[in-house]
Coordinates of N, CA and C in Angstrom, one line a residue:
Q1 N 113.4 139.9 76.8 CA 112.2 140.3 77.5 C 112.5 141.2 78.7
V2 N 111.9 142.4 78.7 CA 112.1 143.3 79.8 C 111.2 143.0 80.9
Q3 N 111.7 143.0 82.1 CA 110.9 142.8 83.3 C 110.9 144.1 84.1
V4 N 109.7 144.4 84.6 CA 109.5 145.6 85.4 C 108.9 145.2 86.8
E5 N 109.5 145.7 87.8 CA 109.0 145.3 89.2 C 108.9 146.4 90.1
E6 N 107.8 146.7 90.7 CA 107.6 147.7 91.6 C 107.7 147.2 93.1
S7 N 108.0 148.1 94.0 CA 108.0 147.8 95.4 C 107.8 149.1 96.2
G8 N 107.3 148.9 97.4 CA 107.2 150.1 98.3 C 105.8 150.5 98.6
G9 N 104.8 149.9 98.1 CA 103.4 150.3 98.5 C 103.1 150.0 99.9
G10 N 101.9 150.5 100.3 CA 101.5 150.2 101.7 C 100.4 151.2 102.1
S11 N 100.2 151.2 103.4 CA 99.1 152.1 104.0 C 99.8 153.2 104.8
V12 N 99.2 154.4 104.7 CA 99.7 155.6 105.3 C 98.5 156.5 105.6
Q13 N 98.7 157.3 106.7 CA 97.6 158.3 107.0 C 97.8 159.5 106.1
A14 N 96.6 160.2 105.9 CA 96.7 161.4 105.1 C 97.7 162.4 105.6
G15 N 98.4 163.0 104.7 CA 99.5 163.9 105.1 C 100.8 163.3 105.2
G16 N 100.8 161.9 105.2 CA 102.1 161.2 105.3 C 102.8 161.0 103.9
S17 N 103.9 160.2 104.0 CA 104.7 160.0 102.8 C 105.0 158.6 102.5
L18 N 105.2 158.2 101.3 CA 105.6 156.9 100.9 C 106.6 157.0 99.7
R19 N 107.4 156.0 99.5 CA 108.4 156.0 98.4 C 108.2 154.7 97.7
L20 N 108.0 154.8 96.4 CA 107.9 153.6 95.5 C 109.1 153.5 94.7
S21 N 109.5 152.2 94.4 CA 110.7 152.0 93.6 C 110.2 151.1 92.4
C22 N 110.9 151.2 91.3 CA 110.6 150.4 90.2 C 111.9 150.0 89.4
A23 N 112.2 148.8 89.2 CA 113.4 148.3 88.6 C 113.0 147.7 87.2
A24 N 113.7 148.1 86.2 CA 113.5 147.5 84.9 C 114.8 146.8 84.4
S25 N 114.7 145.6 83.8 CA 115.9 144.9 83.4 C 115.5 144.0 82.3
G26 N 116.6 143.5 81.6 CA 116.3 142.4 80.6 C 116.7 142.6 79.2
D27 N 117.1 143.8 78.8 CA 117.6 143.9 77.4 C 119.0 144.5 77.4
K28 N 119.5 144.6 76.2 CA 120.9 145.1 76.1 C 121.1 146.6 76.3
Y29 N 120.0 147.3 76.3 CA 120.1 148.8 76.3 C 120.4 149.2 77.8
G30 N 119.7 148.6 78.7 CA 120.0 148.9 80.1 C 119.4 150.2 80.7
A31 N 118.9 151.1 79.8 CA 118.3 152.4 80.3 C 117.0 152.5 79.7
Y32 N 116.0 153.1 80.4 CA 114.7 153.1 79.9 C 114.0 154.4 80.2
F33 N 113.1 154.8 79.4 CA 112.2 155.9 79.7 C 111.1 155.2 80.6
M34 N 110.9 155.8 81.8 CA 110.0 155.1 82.7 C 108.9 156.1 83.3
G35 N 107.8 155.5 83.6 CA 106.7 156.3 84.1 C 105.9 155.6 85.1
W36 N 105.2 156.4 85.9 CA 104.3 155.9 87.0 C 102.9 156.2 86.6
F37 N 102.0 155.2 86.7 CA 100.6 155.3 86.5 C 99.9 154.8 87.7
R38 N 98.6 155.2 87.8 CA 97.8 154.7 88.9 C 96.4 154.5 88.4
Q39 N 95.7 153.6 89.1 CA 94.4 153.2 88.7 C 93.5 152.8 89.9
T40 N 92.3 153.3 89.8 CA 91.3 152.8 90.8 C 90.1 152.1 90.1
P41 N 89.4 151.3 90.8 CA 88.4 150.5 90.1 C 87.4 151.3 89.3
G42 N 87.1 151.0 88.1 CA 86.2 151.7 87.3 C 86.7 152.9 86.6
K43 N 88.0 153.2 86.8 CA 88.6 154.4 86.1 C 89.7 154.0 85.2
E44 N 90.1 154.9 84.3 CA 91.2 154.7 83.4 C 92.5 154.8 84.2
R45 N 93.5 154.1 83.6 CA 94.8 154.2 84.2 C 95.4 155.5 83.9
E46 N 95.8 156.2 84.9 CA 96.3 157.6 84.8 C 97.8 157.8 84.9
G47 N 98.4 158.5 84.0 CA 99.8 158.8 84.1 C 100.0 159.9 85.1
I48 N 100.9 159.7 86.0 CA 101.2 160.7 87.0 C 102.6 161.3 87.0
G49 N 103.5 160.5 86.5 CA 104.9 161.1 86.5 C 105.8 160.2 85.6
A50 N 106.8 160.8 85.1 CA 107.7 160.0 84.2 C 109.1 160.8 84.2
M51 N 110.1 160.0 83.7 CA 111.4 160.6 83.5 C 112.2 160.1 82.4
S52 N 112.8 160.9 81.6 CA 113.7 160.5 80.5 C 115.1 160.2 81.0
P53 N 115.6 159.1 80.5 CA 117.0 158.8 80.9 C 118.0 159.6 80.1
L54 N 117.6 160.2 79.0 CA 118.5 160.9 78.0 C 118.6 162.3 78.4
T55 N 117.6 162.9 78.9 CA 117.6 164.4 79.2 C 117.4 164.7 80.7
D56 N 117.0 163.7 81.5 CA 116.7 163.8 82.9 C 115.4 164.7 83.1
N57 N 114.7 165.0 82.0 CA 113.5 165.7 82.2 C 112.5 164.9 82.9
T58 N 111.7 165.6 83.8 CA 110.6 164.9 84.5 C 109.3 165.5 84.1
Y59 N 108.3 164.7 84.3 CA 106.9 165.1 83.8 C 105.9 164.7 84.9
Y60 N 104.9 165.5 85.2 CA 104.0 165.3 86.2 C 102.6 165.7 85.8
S61 N 101.6 164.9 86.3 CA 100.2 165.3 86.1 C 99.9 166.5 87.1
D62 N 98.9 167.2 86.7 CA 98.5 168.3 87.6 C 98.0 167.8 89.0
S63 N 97.5 166.6 89.0 CA 97.0 166.1 90.3 C 98.1 165.8 91.3
V64 N 99.3 165.7 90.9 CA 100.4 165.3 91.8 C 101.5 166.3 91.8
K65 N 101.5 167.3 90.9 CA 102.6 168.2 90.8 C 102.8 169.0 92.1
G66 N 104.0 169.1 92.6 CA 104.3 169.8 93.8 C 104.3 168.9 95.0
R67 N 103.7 167.7 94.9 CA 103.6 166.7 96.0 C 104.5 165.5 95.8
F68 N 104.5 165.1 94.5 CA 105.2 163.9 94.1 C 106.5 164.2 93.4
T69 N 107.5 163.4 93.5 CA 108.8 163.6 92.8 C 109.3 162.3 92.2
V70 N 109.6 162.3 90.9 CA 110.2 161.1 90.3 C 111.7 161.4 90.2
S71 N 112.5 160.3 90.3 CA 113.9 160.4 90.1 C 114.4 159.0 89.6
M72 N 115.6 159.0 89.2 CA 116.2 157.7 88.7 C 117.6 157.5 89.3
N73 N 118.0 156.2 89.3 CA 119.3 155.9 89.7 C 120.3 156.2 88.6
N74 N 121.6 156.1 88.9 CA 122.7 156.5 87.9 C 122.6 155.6 86.7
N75 N 122.2 154.4 86.8 CA 122.2 153.4 85.7 C 120.9 153.7 84.8
K76 N 120.0 154.5 85.3 CA 118.8 154.9 84.5 C 117.9 153.7 84.3
N77 N 117.9 152.7 85.2 CA 117.0 151.6 85.1 C 116.2 151.4 86.3
T78 N 116.2 152.3 87.2 CA 115.3 152.2 88.4 C 114.7 153.6 88.6
L79 N 113.4 153.6 88.7 CA 112.6 154.8 88.9 C 112.0 154.9 90.3
Y80 N 112.1 156.0 90.9 CA 111.5 156.2 92.2 C 110.4 157.2 92.1
L81 N 109.5 157.0 93.1 CA 108.4 158.0 93.2 C 108.2 158.3 94.7
E82 N 108.7 159.6 95.0 CA 108.5 160.1 96.3 C 107.2 160.8 96.5
M83 N 106.3 160.3 97.3 CA 105.0 160.8 97.5 C 104.8 161.5 98.8
N84 N 104.6 162.8 98.8 CA 104.4 163.6 100.1 C 103.0 164.2 100.1
S85 N 102.6 164.6 101.3 CA 101.3 165.2 101.5 C 100.2 164.4 100.9
L86 N 100.2 163.1 101.2 CA 99.3 162.2 100.6 C 97.9 162.5 101.0
K87 N 97.0 162.3 100.1 CA 95.5 162.5 100.3 C 94.8 161.2 100.1
S88 N 93.6 161.1 100.6 CA 92.8 159.9 100.4 C 92.6 159.6 98.9
E89 N 92.5 160.6 98.1 CA 92.2 160.4 96.7 C 93.5 159.9 96.0
D90 N 94.6 159.8 96.6 CA 95.8 159.2 96.0 C 95.8 157.7 96.2
S91 N 94.8 157.1 96.9 CA 94.7 155.7 97.1 C 94.4 155.0 95.7
A92 N 95.2 154.1 95.4 CA 95.1 153.4 94.0 C 96.1 152.3 94.0
T93 N 96.0 151.6 92.9 CA 97.1 150.6 92.5 C 98.0 151.4 91.6
Y94 N 99.3 151.4 92.0 CA 100.3 152.2 91.3 C 101.1 151.2 90.4
Y95 N 101.2 151.6 89.1 CA 102.0 150.8 88.2 C 103.2 151.5 87.6
C96 N 104.2 150.8 87.4 CA 105.4 151.3 86.7 C 105.4 150.8 85.3
A97 N 105.9 151.6 84.4 CA 106.0 151.2 83.0 C 107.3 151.7 82.4
A98 N 107.7 151.0 81.4 CA 109.0 151.3 80.7 C 108.9 151.2 79.2
R99 N 109.8 151.9 78.6 CA 109.9 151.8 77.1 C 111.3 152.2 76.7
Q100 N 111.7 151.9 75.5 CA 113.1 152.2 75.1 C 113.3 153.7 75.2
P101 N 114.5 154.2 75.4 CA 114.7 155.6 75.7 C 114.3 156.5 74.6
R102 N 114.4 156.1 73.3 CA 114.0 157.0 72.2 C 112.7 156.7 71.6
A103 N 111.9 155.8 72.2 CA 110.6 155.5 71.7 C 109.7 156.7 71.8
G104 N 108.9 156.9 70.8 CA 108.0 158.0 70.7 C 106.8 157.8 71.6
G105 N 106.0 158.9 71.7 CA 104.7 158.9 72.4 C 104.7 159.8 73.6
L106 N 103.5 160.3 73.9 CA 103.4 161.2 75.1 C 103.7 160.4 76.4
W107 N 104.3 161.1 77.3 CA 104.8 160.4 78.5 C 103.6 159.8 79.3
H108 N 102.4 160.4 79.2 CA 101.3 159.9 79.9 C 100.4 158.9 79.2
D109 N 100.8 158.6 77.9 CA 100.0 157.7 77.1 C 100.4 156.3 77.4
K110 N 99.5 155.6 78.1 CA 99.8 154.2 78.5 C 100.1 153.3 77.4
E111 N 99.5 153.6 76.2 CA 99.7 152.7 75.0 C 101.1 152.8 74.5
S112 N 101.9 153.8 74.9 CA 103.3 153.9 74.4 C 104.3 153.1 75.2
Y113 N 103.8 152.5 76.2 CA 104.7 151.7 77.1 C 104.4 150.2 76.9
P114 N 105.4 149.4 76.4 CA 105.2 148.0 76.2 C 105.4 147.2 77.4
Y115 N 106.2 147.7 78.4 CA 106.6 146.9 79.6 C 105.9 147.5 80.8
W116 N 105.3 146.6 81.6 CA 104.6 147.0 82.8 C 104.9 146.1 84.0
G117 N 104.9 146.7 85.1 CA 104.9 145.9 86.4 C 103.6 145.4 86.8
Q118 N 103.5 144.6 87.9 CA 102.3 144.0 88.3 C 101.4 145.0 89.2
G119 N 102.0 146.0 89.6 CA 101.3 147.0 90.4 C 101.5 146.8 91.9
T120 N 101.4 147.9 92.6 CA 101.6 147.9 94.1 C 100.5 148.8 94.7
Q121 N 99.9 148.4 95.7 CA 98.7 149.1 96.3 C 99.2 150.2 97.3
V122 N 98.6 151.4 97.1 CA 98.8 152.5 98.1 C 97.5 152.8 98.6
T123 N 97.4 152.8 99.9 CA 96.1 153.2 100.6 C 96.4 154.3 101.6
V124 N 95.6 155.4 101.4 CA 95.8 156.6 102.3 C 94.5 156.7 103.1
S125 N 94.6 156.7 104.4 CA 93.4 156.8 105.2 C 93.3 158.2 105.8
S126 N 92.1 158.7 105.8 CA 91.9 160.1 106.3 C 91.6 160.1 107.8

């Protein structure tokens, strides 16, 4: 059973920065394709960034491109989300998700990720 755990949420003023971390563990493979999603009440969960452990390719939604950066540790089982120039519309619950490295599916398709964290709240005040 793969466990996924996020950390690092909190409150920040607009224009500020936050860094989220996500650790995945629990199976023999040890490396995962991982993504960040966010959700606000009444809206669909949105994929905002992801990274492949096989190619180191990174993926971003248009809403965060140029402001957010995803990266991984050397073991390819921890995903980071560096968030800069935060806006009030970035306020949401942020979720980390993981799947096997060669599993298919679009990076932003939440249905392609079987493993999810509990979420961490990010609040940006203007």
